[in-house]
């Protein structure tokens, strides 16, 4: 793979303005094949901040640890970052565009030193700089709980000491007083909503449980694992529901209070609603969106959720995973989620898209302020060397490569 750039490598192929910042674009051309030659685009920031072959293309780094894959530099498998490139205070956003938008809120970098940016081969963008003098990172998380899992675990692996993570996303407002354009904060924590495929399996009259699978009362295959019968609809009606909800997981109370106060200061207290969040495993079925193409059996789901959780205000797909992992991080992560109400599920109204950017800026400002003001324990680096970096160093030393243990932080 090589970079093709004409006129003495000046950024003249194309460029665009992104919120006042010029993002140059380079052509990246993989090696030719007899019947195929592809050309892709990569931004100048990607070229300058990382090895282009690690960002896009067919050639991948070599990973040796299947348990927690990192390459020889200590870069993680999905996010592609290593120790020193991610700050302990992280703003998690859904899209790459939102990450780029909110990066304009960061302190201007020193002359000749652009903000650190790295786009991984999986499409995760990490931007690291400072806000009010404090190191922060903005990370595009994409959608769904598995992607949030990548972001939390892999950032935890390359950051020393305690961390704080604020998610800023979009959501549906489930009930009043939450309304279009409000900032909905998961101060009361989050619940998970999961579509239970076994419900539909038990509806099938041809279903028979496998022998020896622990099903039924005696594990002899004569009953279903949930206590129902294996003969079709009777099993589904024996107490199993098509959608399962978890108990709430808490948000960090200190970070939640800071975020609520900062959000109220930015947009006004009447545009901030605190309550319980729900994170679904689907944009459609487990969020109560109905249609005729699939047998989702979710017509009454939203009403059931509101009845069971009167403080429920927001519905999306990521916050539960963030809060659940923070809870299980042995005290090393403080986390909270906040969303812009993009839709009113109770009225079926949708926010005008032209208004979204202003709300993203407002929410991002509040989130960054909360992040830099929440106190974090500053454990000495020697005592908290990241697992990924330590693993990479051990692997390199095993191959006879001299390893420099000192970490270079991109915000210094």
mmCIF file of C-alpha atoms in Angstrom:
data_model
loop_
_atom_site.group_PDB
_atom_site.id
_atom_site.type_symbol
_atom_site.label_atom_id
_atom_site.label_comp_id
_atom_site.label_asym_id
_atom_site.label_seq_id
_atom_site.Cartn_x
_atom_site.Cartn_y
_atom_site.Cartn_z
ATOM 1 C CA UNK A 1 0.000 0.000 0.000
ATOM 2 C CA UNK A 2 1.202 3.479 -0.712
ATOM 3 C CA UNK A 3 -0.056 7.028 -0.629
ATOM 4 C CA UNK A 4 -0.583 8.768 -3.925
ATOM 5 C CA UNK A 5 -0.361 12.518 -3.603
ATOM 6 C CA UNK A 6 0.503 14.773 -6.507
ATOM 7 C CA UNK A 7 2.356 18.100 -6.583
ATOM 8 C CA UNK A 8 5.017 17.210 -4.058
ATOM 9 C CA UNK A 9 2.501 15.696 -1.603
ATOM 10 C CA UNK A 10 0.537 18.908 -1.157
ATOM 11 C CA UNK A 11 -3.109 18.353 -0.073
ATOM 12 C CA UNK A 12 -4.584 19.300 -3.435
ATOM 13 C CA UNK A 13 -6.679 16.301 -4.320
ATOM 14 C CA UNK A 14 -9.708 17.536 -2.447
ATOM 15 C CA UNK A 15 -10.644 19.339 0.709
ATOM 16 C CA UNK A 16 -13.705 20.386 2.598
ATOM 17 C CA UNK A 17 -14.557 22.781 5.367
ATOM 18 C CA UNK A 18 -15.719 21.117 8.572
ATOM 19 C CA UNK A 19 -16.973 23.716 11.039
ATOM 20 C CA UNK A 20 -14.188 26.137 10.275
ATOM 21 C CA UNK A 21 -11.453 23.504 10.153
ATOM 22 C CA UNK A 22 -10.017 22.424 6.845
ATOM 23 C CA UNK A 23 -9.857 18.661 6.522
ATOM 24 C CA UNK A 24 -7.603 17.657 3.633
ATOM 25 C CA UNK A 25 -8.198 14.376 1.867
ATOM 26 C CA UNK A 26 -5.580 11.997 0.450
ATOM 27 C CA UNK A 27 -5.982 9.166 -1.986
ATOM 28 C CA UNK A 28 -4.864 5.801 -0.641
ATOM 29 C CA UNK A 29 -4.321 3.179 -3.302
ATOM 30 C CA UNK A 30 -3.799 -0.494 -2.434
ATOM 31 C CA UNK A 31 -1.366 -2.516 -4.565
ATOM 32 C CA UNK A 32 -2.671 -3.279 -8.041
ATOM 33 C CA UNK A 33 -4.225 -6.570 -8.938
ATOM 34 C CA UNK A 34 -4.598 -7.869 -12.505
ATOM 35 C CA UNK A 35 -8.318 -7.097 -12.692
ATOM 36 C CA UNK A 36 -8.845 -4.786 -9.779
ATOM 37 C CA UNK A 37 -7.529 -1.469 -8.533
ATOM 38 C CA UNK A 38 -9.349 0.347 -5.761
ATOM 39 C CA UNK A 39 -8.894 3.868 -4.500
ATOM 40 C CA UNK A 40 -10.079 4.984 -1.096
ATOM 41 C CA UNK A 41 -10.054 8.267 0.772
ATOM 42 C CA UNK A 42 -8.376 9.008 4.065
ATOM 43 C CA UNK A 43 -8.199 12.351 5.816
ATOM 44 C CA UNK A 44 -4.985 14.231 6.382
ATOM 45 C CA UNK A 45 -5.433 13.828 10.136
ATOM 46 C CA UNK A 46 -5.471 10.067 9.696
ATOM 47 C CA UNK A 47 -2.327 10.131 7.581
ATOM 48 C CA UNK A 48 -0.476 12.380 10.010
ATOM 49 C CA UNK A 49 -1.585 10.694 13.220
ATOM 50 C CA UNK A 50 -1.064 7.056 12.351
ATOM 51 C CA UNK A 51 0.285 4.493 9.937
ATOM 52 C CA UNK A 52 -2.167 4.560 7.035
ATOM 53 C CA UNK A 53 -1.932 0.800 6.611
ATOM 54 C CA UNK A 54 -3.313 0.396 10.125
ATOM 55 C CA UNK A 55 -6.221 2.692 9.316
ATOM 56 C CA UNK A 56 -7.486 1.321 6.027
ATOM 57 C CA UNK A 57 -6.482 -1.274 3.498
ATOM 58 C CA UNK A 58 -6.051 -5.010 3.295
ATOM 59 C CA UNK A 59 -2.930 -5.353 5.414
ATOM 60 C CA UNK A 60 -3.649 -5.717 9.132
ATOM 61 C CA UNK A 61 -1.316 -5.588 12.119
ATOM 62 C CA UNK A 62 -0.336 -8.890 13.695
ATOM 63 C CA UNK A 63 -2.264 -9.784 16.843
ATOM 64 C CA UNK A 64 -1.024 -12.532 19.127
ATOM 65 C CA UNK A 65 -3.366 -12.616 22.115
ATOM 66 C CA UNK A 66 -6.808 -13.989 21.343
ATOM 67 C CA UNK A 67 -8.060 -13.140 24.836
ATOM 68 C CA UNK A 68 -7.511 -9.378 24.471
ATOM 69 C CA UNK A 69 -5.950 -8.667 21.068
ATOM 70 C CA UNK A 70 -3.359 -5.900 20.822
ATOM 71 C CA UNK A 71 -0.638 -5.389 18.249
ATOM 72 C CA UNK A 72 3.092 -4.928 18.819
ATOM 73 C CA UNK A 73 2.540 -1.246 19.659
ATOM 74 C CA UNK A 74 -0.138 -2.026 22.232
ATOM 75 C CA UNK A 75 -2.960 -0.830 19.980
ATOM 76 C CA UNK A 76 -6.373 -2.304 20.684
ATOM 77 C CA UNK A 77 -8.217 -4.427 18.169
ATOM 78 C CA UNK A 78 -11.267 -2.282 17.381
ATOM 79 C CA UNK A 79 -10.406 1.283 18.426
ATOM 80 C CA UNK A 80 -6.764 1.063 17.341
ATOM 81 C CA UNK A 81 -5.458 3.318 20.106
ATOM 82 C CA UNK A 82 -2.600 2.779 22.520
ATOM 83 C CA UNK A 83 -1.557 4.158 25.870
ATOM 84 C CA UNK A 84 -0.918 7.892 25.733
ATOM 85 C CA UNK A 85 -3.477 8.565 22.986
ATOM 86 C CA UNK A 86 -6.640 8.484 25.107
ATOM 87 C CA UNK A 87 -7.311 10.826 28.028
ATOM 88 C CA UNK A 88 -8.904 9.664 31.305
ATOM 89 C CA UNK A 89 -11.929 11.913 30.609
ATOM 90 C CA UNK A 90 -13.918 10.671 27.611
ATOM 91 C CA UNK A 91 -16.922 12.064 25.762
ATOM 92 C CA UNK A 92 -18.604 9.184 23.927
ATOM 93 C CA UNK A 93 -20.746 10.157 20.937
ATOM 94 C CA UNK A 94 -22.516 8.123 18.294
ATOM 95 C CA UNK A 95 -21.262 9.339 14.952
ATOM 96 C CA UNK A 96 -17.945 10.429 13.499
ATOM 97 C CA UNK A 97 -19.599 13.665 12.390
ATOM 98 C CA UNK A 98 -20.681 14.481 15.937
ATOM 99 C CA UNK A 99 -17.161 13.778 17.215
ATOM 100 C CA UNK A 100 -15.726 16.173 14.626
ATOM 101 C CA UNK A 101 -18.358 18.780 15.470
ATOM 102 C CA UNK A 102 -17.660 18.685 19.200
ATOM 103 C CA UNK A 103 -13.896 18.735 18.674
ATOM 104 C CA UNK A 104 -14.334 22.399 17.713
ATOM 105 C CA UNK A 105 -15.153 23.049 21.380
ATOM 106 C CA UNK A 106 -11.709 21.911 22.519
ATOM 107 C CA UNK A 107 -8.933 24.327 23.388
ATOM 108 C CA UNK A 108 -6.997 25.516 20.315
ATOM 109 C CA UNK A 109 -3.904 23.316 19.992
ATOM 110 C CA UNK A 110 -0.422 24.743 20.110
ATOM 111 C CA UNK A 111 0.867 26.171 16.813
ATOM 112 C CA UNK A 112 2.048 23.418 14.530
ATOM 113 C CA UNK A 113 0.436 20.700 16.656
ATOM 114 C CA UNK A 114 -3.036 19.703 15.426
ATOM 115 C CA UNK A 115 -5.455 17.785 17.593
ATOM 116 C CA UNK A 116 -4.642 14.099 17.781
ATOM 117 C CA UNK A 117 -7.026 12.096 15.595
ATOM 118 C CA UNK A 118 -7.049 8.408 14.821
ATOM 119 C CA UNK A 119 -9.612 6.558 12.745
ATOM 120 C CA UNK A 120 -9.421 2.806 13.245
ATOM 121 C CA UNK A 121 -10.009 0.230 10.537
ATOM 122 C CA UNK A 122 -13.364 -0.473 12.216
ATOM 123 C CA UNK A 123 -14.478 3.149 11.874
ATOM 124 C CA UNK A 124 -13.941 4.338 15.453
ATOM 125 C CA UNK A 125 -12.628 7.907 15.568
ATOM 126 C CA UNK A 126 -10.674 9.116 18.605
ATOM 127 C CA UNK A 127 -9.885 12.822 18.981
ATOM 128 C CA UNK A 128 -7.732 13.894 21.927
ATOM 129 C CA UNK A 129 -6.940 17.399 23.098
ATOM 130 C CA UNK A 130 -7.673 19.657 26.041
ATOM 131 C CA UNK A 131 -10.771 21.397 27.366
ATOM 132 C CA UNK A 132 -10.237 24.193 29.869
ATOM 133 C CA UNK A 133 -6.686 22.897 30.070
ATOM 134 C CA UNK A 134 -7.682 19.350 31.037
ATOM 135 C CA UNK A 135 -6.895 16.401 28.714
ATOM 136 C CA UNK A 136 -10.055 14.945 27.167
ATOM 137 C CA UNK A 137 -10.870 12.513 24.376
ATOM 138 C CA UNK A 138 -13.922 12.427 22.118
ATOM 139 C CA UNK A 139 -14.684 8.943 20.791
ATOM 140 C CA UNK A 140 -17.247 7.928 18.176
ATOM 141 C CA UNK A 141 -19.050 4.900 19.571
ATOM 142 C CA UNK A 142 -21.504 4.106 16.744
ATOM 143 C CA UNK A 143 -24.720 2.316 17.736
ATOM 144 C CA UNK A 144 -25.688 -0.465 20.071
ATOM 145 C CA UNK A 145 -24.405 -2.116 23.195
ATOM 146 C CA UNK A 146 -21.671 -4.239 21.539
ATOM 147 C CA UNK A 147 -19.987 -1.105 20.166
ATOM 148 C CA UNK A 148 -20.217 0.579 23.566
ATOM 149 C CA UNK A 149 -18.612 -2.555 24.992
ATOM 150 C CA UNK A 150 -15.647 -2.110 22.624
ATOM 151 C CA UNK A 151 -15.273 1.537 23.572
ATOM 152 C CA UNK A 152 -15.373 1.110 27.337
ATOM 153 C CA UNK A 153 -13.212 -1.999 27.573
ATOM 154 C CA UNK A 154 -10.571 -0.966 25.058
ATOM 155 C CA UNK A 155 -10.235 2.553 26.418
ATOM 156 C CA UNK A 156 -9.976 1.144 29.931
ATOM 157 C CA UNK A 157 -7.093 -1.017 28.719
ATOM 158 C CA UNK A 158 -4.982 1.928 27.529
ATOM 159 C CA UNK A 159 -5.715 4.546 30.211
ATOM 160 C CA UNK A 160 -3.964 4.747 33.556
ATOM 161 C CA UNK A 161 -5.876 5.577 36.725
ATOM 162 C CA UNK A 162 -9.533 6.381 37.229
ATOM 163 C CA UNK A 163 -11.668 7.406 34.247
ATOM 164 C CA UNK A 164 -14.842 9.405 33.630
ATOM 165 C CA UNK A 165 -17.072 8.741 30.608
ATOM 166 C CA UNK A 166 -20.090 10.774 29.519
ATOM 167 C CA UNK A 167 -22.237 9.508 26.659
ATOM 168 C CA UNK A 168 -23.951 12.133 24.530
ATOM 169 C CA UNK A 169 -26.417 10.605 22.111
ATOM 170 C CA UNK A 170 -29.936 10.906 20.769
ATOM 171 C CA UNK A 171 -33.018 9.106 22.021
ATOM 172 C CA UNK A 172 -36.761 8.897 22.061
ATOM 173 C CA UNK A 173 -38.646 10.719 24.814
ATOM 174 C CA UNK A 174 -40.922 8.091 26.336
ATOM 175 C CA UNK A 175 -43.352 10.276 28.286
ATOM 176 C CA UNK A 176 -43.888 13.796 29.519
ATOM 177 C CA UNK A 177 -42.366 15.996 30.833
ATOM 178 C CA UNK A 178 -39.649 14.948 28.349
ATOM 179 C CA UNK A 179 -40.222 16.589 24.965
ATOM 180 C CA UNK A 180 -38.484 17.249 21.651
ATOM 181 C CA UNK A 181 -35.102 18.950 22.003
ATOM 182 C CA UNK A 182 -34.765 18.371 25.741
ATOM 183 C CA UNK A 183 -31.563 17.017 27.259
ATOM 184 C CA UNK A 184 -32.533 13.787 29.026
ATOM 185 C CA UNK A 185 -30.075 12.647 31.698
ATOM 186 C CA UNK A 186 -29.997 9.092 33.094
ATOM 187 C CA UNK A 187 -29.611 10.266 36.694
ATOM 188 C CA UNK A 188 -31.753 7.339 37.878
ATOM 189 C CA UNK A 189 -29.657 4.824 35.945
ATOM 190 C CA UNK A 190 -30.635 2.550 33.075
ATOM 191 C CA UNK A 191 -32.486 -0.680 32.349
ATOM 192 C CA UNK A 192 -31.875 -3.080 29.477
ATOM 193 C CA UNK A 193 -34.650 -4.310 27.179
ATOM 194 C CA UNK A 194 -33.999 -7.515 25.274
ATOM 195 C CA UNK A 195 -36.076 -9.381 22.725
ATOM 196 C CA UNK A 196 -36.325 -12.966 23.959
ATOM 197 C CA UNK A 197 -36.035 -15.333 20.972
ATOM 198 C CA UNK A 198 -37.075 -18.305 23.112
ATOM 199 C CA UNK A 199 -40.584 -16.863 23.261
ATOM 200 C CA UNK A 200 -40.969 -17.398 19.505
ATOM 201 C CA UNK A 201 -39.234 -20.765 19.637
ATOM 202 C CA UNK A 202 -41.794 -21.953 22.153
ATOM 203 C CA UNK A 203 -44.607 -20.764 19.890
ATOM 204 C CA UNK A 204 -43.547 -23.223 17.201
ATOM 205 C CA UNK A 205 -45.636 -26.372 17.500
ATOM 206 C CA UNK A 206 -42.763 -28.447 16.105
ATOM 207 C CA UNK A 207 -40.346 -27.413 18.846
ATOM 208 C CA UNK A 208 -38.886 -30.216 20.956
ATOM 209 C CA UNK A 209 -36.082 -29.512 23.459
ATOM 210 C CA UNK A 210 -32.832 -31.406 23.065
ATOM 211 C CA UNK A 211 -32.295 -34.257 25.509
ATOM 212 C CA UNK A 212 -29.727 -33.572 28.175
ATOM 213 C CA UNK A 213 -29.840 -29.793 27.796
ATOM 214 C CA UNK A 214 -31.091 -29.110 31.288
ATOM 215 C CA UNK A 215 -34.585 -28.214 30.113
ATOM 216 C CA UNK A 216 -37.620 -28.854 32.277
ATOM 217 C CA UNK A 217 -37.863 -29.537 35.953
ATOM 218 C CA UNK A 218 -35.585 -32.583 35.921
ATOM 219 C CA UNK A 219 -33.296 -31.652 33.040
ATOM 220 C CA UNK A 220 -34.692 -34.597 31.059
ATOM 221 C CA UNK A 221 -35.930 -32.655 28.036
ATOM 222 C CA UNK A 222 -39.603 -32.920 28.969
ATOM 223 C CA UNK A 223 -40.102 -29.235 29.671
ATOM 224 C CA UNK A 224 -38.696 -25.893 28.645
ATOM 225 C CA UNK A 225 -35.952 -24.121 30.568
ATOM 226 C CA UNK A 226 -38.359 -21.418 31.745
ATOM 227 C CA UNK A 227 -40.758 -23.834 33.407
ATOM 228 C CA UNK A 228 -43.249 -24.068 30.533
ATOM 229 C CA UNK A 229 -44.128 -26.975 28.287
ATOM 230 C CA UNK A 230 -42.391 -27.731 25.028
ATOM 231 C CA UNK A 231 -45.548 -28.082 22.958
ATOM 232 C CA UNK A 232 -45.706 -24.745 21.196
ATOM 233 C CA UNK A 233 -47.926 -21.895 22.357
ATOM 234 C CA UNK A 234 -48.502 -23.427 25.789
ATOM 235 C CA UNK A 235 -44.810 -22.957 26.559
ATOM 236 C CA UNK A 236 -44.846 -19.305 25.541
ATOM 237 C CA UNK A 237 -47.969 -18.698 27.595
ATOM 238 C CA UNK A 238 -46.507 -20.292 30.713
ATOM 239 C CA UNK A 239 -45.096 -17.033 32.004
ATOM 240 C CA UNK A 240 -42.517 -16.168 29.394
ATOM 241 C CA UNK A 241 -42.812 -12.750 27.735
ATOM 242 C CA UNK A 242 -41.473 -11.672 24.332
ATOM 243 C CA UNK A 243 -39.371 -8.909 25.924
ATOM 244 C CA UNK A 244 -37.270 -9.066 29.075
ATOM 245 C CA UNK A 245 -36.159 -6.071 31.112
ATOM 246 C CA UNK A 246 -33.313 -5.893 33.591
ATOM 247 C CA UNK A 247 -33.143 -4.242 36.960
ATOM 248 C CA UNK A 248 -31.730 -0.693 36.866
ATOM 249 C CA UNK A 249 -27.981 -0.127 36.988
ATOM 250 C CA UNK A 250 -26.921 3.142 38.644
ATOM 251 C CA UNK A 251 -25.111 6.121 37.194
ATOM 252 C CA UNK A 252 -22.286 7.793 39.072
ATOM 253 C CA UNK A 253 -24.133 10.253 41.342
ATOM 254 C CA UNK A 254 -21.362 12.852 41.426
ATOM 255 C CA UNK A 255 -20.901 12.951 37.660
ATOM 256 C CA UNK A 256 -24.678 12.885 37.134
ATOM 257 C CA UNK A 257 -25.187 15.892 39.414
ATOM 258 C CA UNK A 258 -22.410 17.818 37.686
ATOM 259 C CA UNK A 259 -23.832 17.048 34.254
ATOM 260 C CA UNK A 260 -27.360 18.071 35.248
ATOM 261 C CA UNK A 261 -26.105 21.367 36.664
ATOM 262 C CA UNK A 262 -23.977 22.141 33.609
ATOM 263 C CA UNK A 263 -26.789 21.216 31.216
ATOM 264 C CA UNK A 264 -29.208 23.497 33.058
ATOM 265 C CA UNK A 265 -26.661 26.322 32.895
ATOM 266 C CA UNK A 266 -26.301 25.890 29.115
ATOM 267 C CA UNK A 267 -29.890 25.332 27.941
ATOM 268 C CA UNK A 268 -31.959 26.328 30.975
ATOM 269 C CA UNK A 269 -33.470 24.093 33.671
ATOM 270 C CA UNK A 270 -36.772 23.769 31.796
ATOM 271 C CA UNK A 271 -34.980 21.927 28.958
ATOM 272 C CA UNK A 272 -33.282 19.353 31.203
ATOM 273 C CA UNK A 273 -35.141 16.244 32.393
ATOM 274 C CA UNK A 274 -33.608 13.732 34.788
ATOM 275 C CA UNK A 275 -34.896 10.198 35.115
ATOM 276 C CA UNK A 276 -34.451 6.569 34.140
ATOM 277 C CA UNK A 277 -33.042 5.468 30.791
ATOM 278 C CA UNK A 278 -33.836 2.281 28.875
ATOM 279 C CA UNK A 279 -31.406 0.749 26.379
ATOM 280 C CA UNK A 280 -32.814 -1.723 23.871
ATOM 281 C CA UNK A 281 -31.089 -4.363 21.770
ATOM 282 C CA UNK A 282 -32.935 -3.173 18.645
ATOM 283 C CA UNK A 283 -34.004 0.129 17.158
ATOM 284 C CA UNK A 284 -37.281 -1.491 16.152
ATOM 285 C CA UNK A 285 -38.698 -4.485 18.029
ATOM 286 C CA UNK A 286 -37.533 -3.884 21.592
ATOM 287 C CA UNK A 287 -38.238 -0.165 21.319
ATOM 288 C CA UNK A 288 -41.889 -0.789 20.540
ATOM 289 C CA UNK A 289 -41.797 0.257 16.879
ATOM 290 C CA UNK A 290 -44.517 -1.693 15.130
ATOM 291 C CA UNK A 291 -44.786 -2.969 11.578
ATOM 292 C CA UNK A 292 -46.381 -5.692 9.492
ATOM 293 C CA UNK A 293 -43.245 -7.374 8.134
ATOM 294 C CA UNK A 294 -42.308 -9.186 11.350
ATOM 295 C CA UNK A 295 -44.158 -10.861 14.206
ATOM 296 C CA UNK A 296 -42.654 -8.673 16.957
ATOM 297 C CA UNK A 297 -45.567 -8.735 19.445
ATOM 298 C CA UNK A 298 -44.531 -5.349 20.825
ATOM 299 C CA UNK A 299 -47.716 -3.307 20.459
ATOM 300 C CA UNK A 300 -48.049 -2.754 24.199
ATOM 301 C CA UNK A 301 -44.360 -2.654 25.087
ATOM 302 C CA UNK A 302 -43.988 1.091 25.671
ATOM 303 C CA UNK A 303 -47.077 1.212 27.855
ATOM 304 C CA UNK A 304 -45.809 -1.696 29.927
ATOM 305 C CA UNK A 305 -42.431 -0.015 30.398
ATOM 306 C CA UNK A 306 -43.964 3.259 31.547
ATOM 307 C CA UNK A 307 -46.327 1.452 33.918
ATOM 308 C CA UNK A 308 -43.469 -0.511 35.452
ATOM 309 C CA UNK A 309 -41.074 2.465 35.568
ATOM 310 C CA UNK A 310 -42.895 5.783 36.124
ATOM 311 C CA UNK A 311 -39.574 7.684 36.062
ATOM 312 C CA UNK A 312 -38.602 6.374 32.599
ATOM 313 C CA UNK A 313 -37.783 9.281 30.274
ATOM 314 C CA UNK A 314 -35.459 8.069 27.485
ATOM 315 C CA UNK A 315 -35.135 5.087 25.178
ATOM 316 C CA UNK A 316 -32.051 4.310 23.067
ATOM 317 C CA UNK A 317 -29.435 1.543 22.643
ATOM 318 C CA UNK A 318 -26.157 2.306 24.467
ATOM 319 C CA UNK A 319 -26.346 3.836 27.951
ATOM 320 C CA UNK A 320 -27.084 0.612 29.840
ATOM 321 C CA UNK A 321 -23.880 -1.017 28.628
ATOM 322 C CA UNK A 322 -21.828 2.015 29.657
ATOM 323 C CA UNK A 323 -23.301 2.131 33.158
ATOM 324 C CA UNK A 324 -23.165 -1.639 33.607
ATOM 325 C CA UNK A 325 -19.470 -1.794 32.713
ATOM 326 C CA UNK A 326 -18.727 1.200 34.935
ATOM 327 C CA UNK A 327 -20.460 -0.628 37.797
ATOM 328 C CA UNK A 328 -18.288 -3.684 37.160
ATOM 329 C CA UNK A 329 -15.033 -1.718 36.738
ATOM 330 C CA UNK A 330 -14.031 -2.097 40.393
ATOM 331 C CA UNK A 331 -14.436 1.614 40.971
ATOM 332 C CA UNK A 332 -12.178 2.654 38.100
ATOM 333 C CA UNK A 333 -14.851 4.299 35.885
ATOM 334 C CA UNK A 334 -17.414 7.022 36.620
ATOM 335 C CA UNK A 335 -20.144 7.171 33.983
ATOM 336 C CA UNK A 336 -23.390 8.879 33.020
ATOM 337 C CA UNK A 337 -25.490 9.153 29.863
ATOM 338 C CA UNK A 338 -27.316 12.138 28.384
ATOM 339 C CA UNK A 339 -29.345 12.245 25.194
ATOM 340 C CA UNK A 340 -30.998 14.816 22.983
ATOM 341 C CA UNK A 341 -34.681 13.935 22.625
ATOM 342 C CA UNK A 342 -34.881 13.426 18.879
ATOM 343 C CA UNK A 343 -38.369 11.924 18.909
ATOM 344 C CA UNK A 344 -41.461 11.862 21.085
ATOM 345 C CA UNK A 345 -42.584 8.269 21.186
ATOM 346 C CA UNK A 346 -45.867 9.216 22.854
ATOM 347 C CA UNK A 347 -46.842 11.693 20.090
ATOM 348 C CA UNK A 348 -44.859 10.250 17.152
ATOM 349 C CA UNK A 349 -43.263 13.677 16.539
ATOM 350 C CA UNK A 350 -39.688 13.984 15.269
ATOM 351 C CA UNK A 351 -37.223 16.849 15.759
ATOM 352 C CA UNK A 352 -36.373 19.008 12.742
ATOM 353 C CA UNK A 353 -32.902 17.916 11.754
ATOM 354 C CA UNK A 354 -31.676 21.476 11.293
ATOM 355 C CA UNK A 355 -32.080 22.002 15.042
ATOM 356 C CA UNK A 356 -29.960 19.016 16.008
ATOM 357 C CA UNK A 357 -26.498 20.558 15.538
ATOM 358 C CA UNK A 358 -27.210 23.386 17.977
ATOM 359 C CA UNK A 359 -28.448 20.884 20.554
ATOM 360 C CA UNK A 360 -25.381 18.709 20.034
ATOM 361 C CA UNK A 361 -23.151 21.722 20.699
ATOM 362 C CA UNK A 362 -25.140 22.585 23.835
ATOM 363 C CA UNK A 363 -25.046 19.024 25.118
ATOM 364 C CA UNK A 364 -21.378 18.651 24.240
ATOM 365 C CA UNK A 365 -20.509 21.835 26.105
ATOM 366 C CA UNK A 366 -22.308 20.628 29.227
ATOM 367 C CA UNK A 367 -20.712 17.182 28.978
ATOM 368 C CA UNK A 368 -17.183 18.539 28.586
ATOM 369 C CA UNK A 369 -17.647 20.911 31.515
ATOM 370 C CA UNK A 370 -18.861 18.071 33.717
ATOM 371 C CA UNK A 371 -15.991 15.841 32.640
ATOM 372 C CA UNK A 372 -13.253 18.317 33.485
ATOM 373 C CA UNK A 373 -14.777 19.189 36.859
ATOM 374 C CA UNK A 374 -15.398 15.704 38.220
ATOM 375 C CA UNK A 375 -12.537 14.662 40.525
ATOM 376 C CA UNK A 376 -10.598 11.556 39.545
ATOM 377 C CA UNK A 377 -8.094 9.563 41.537
ATOM 378 C CA UNK A 378 -4.654 10.068 40.047
ATOM 379 C CA UNK A 379 -2.898 6.793 40.681
ATOM 380 C CA UNK A 380 0.848 6.870 39.973
ATOM 381 C CA UNK A 381 1.442 5.573 36.419
ATOM 382 C CA UNK A 382 3.919 2.931 37.577
ATOM 383 C CA UNK A 383 1.217 1.348 39.735
ATOM 384 C CA UNK A 384 -1.466 1.338 37.029
ATOM 385 C CA UNK A 385 0.357 0.414 33.837
ATOM 386 C CA UNK A 386 -2.353 -0.550 31.384
ATOM 387 C CA UNK A 387 -2.894 -4.224 30.651
ATOM 388 C CA UNK A 388 -2.666 -3.728 26.901
ATOM 389 C CA UNK A 389 0.599 -1.802 27.080
ATOM 390 C CA UNK A 390 2.115 -4.298 29.485
ATOM 391 C CA UNK A 391 1.082 -7.198 27.272
ATOM 392 C CA UNK A 392 2.517 -5.542 24.167
ATOM 393 C CA UNK A 393 5.764 -4.798 25.966
ATOM 394 C CA UNK A 394 6.075 -8.361 27.181
ATOM 395 C CA UNK A 395 5.504 -9.706 23.676
ATOM 396 C CA UNK A 396 8.072 -7.371 22.184
ATOM 397 C CA UNK A 397 10.657 -8.229 24.818
ATOM 398 C CA UNK A 398 10.086 -11.920 24.165
ATOM 399 C CA UNK A 399 11.152 -11.299 20.591
ATOM 400 C CA UNK A 400 14.316 -9.546 21.713
ATOM 401 C CA UNK A 401 13.046 -6.052 20.955
ATOM 402 C CA UNK A 402 14.133 -3.324 23.345
ATOM 403 C CA UNK A 403 11.023 -1.688 24.795
ATOM 404 C CA UNK A 404 10.827 1.941 25.898
ATOM 405 C CA UNK A 405 8.511 2.016 28.909
ATOM 406 C CA UNK A 406 8.029 5.770 28.985
ATOM 407 C CA UNK A 407 4.628 6.811 27.643
ATOM 408 C CA UNK A 408 4.348 9.823 25.343
ATOM 409 C CA UNK A 409 1.013 11.549 25.893
ATOM 410 C CA UNK A 410 -0.426 13.183 22.790
ATOM 411 C CA UNK A 411 -1.834 16.114 24.760
ATOM 412 C CA UNK A 412 1.558 17.147 26.184
#
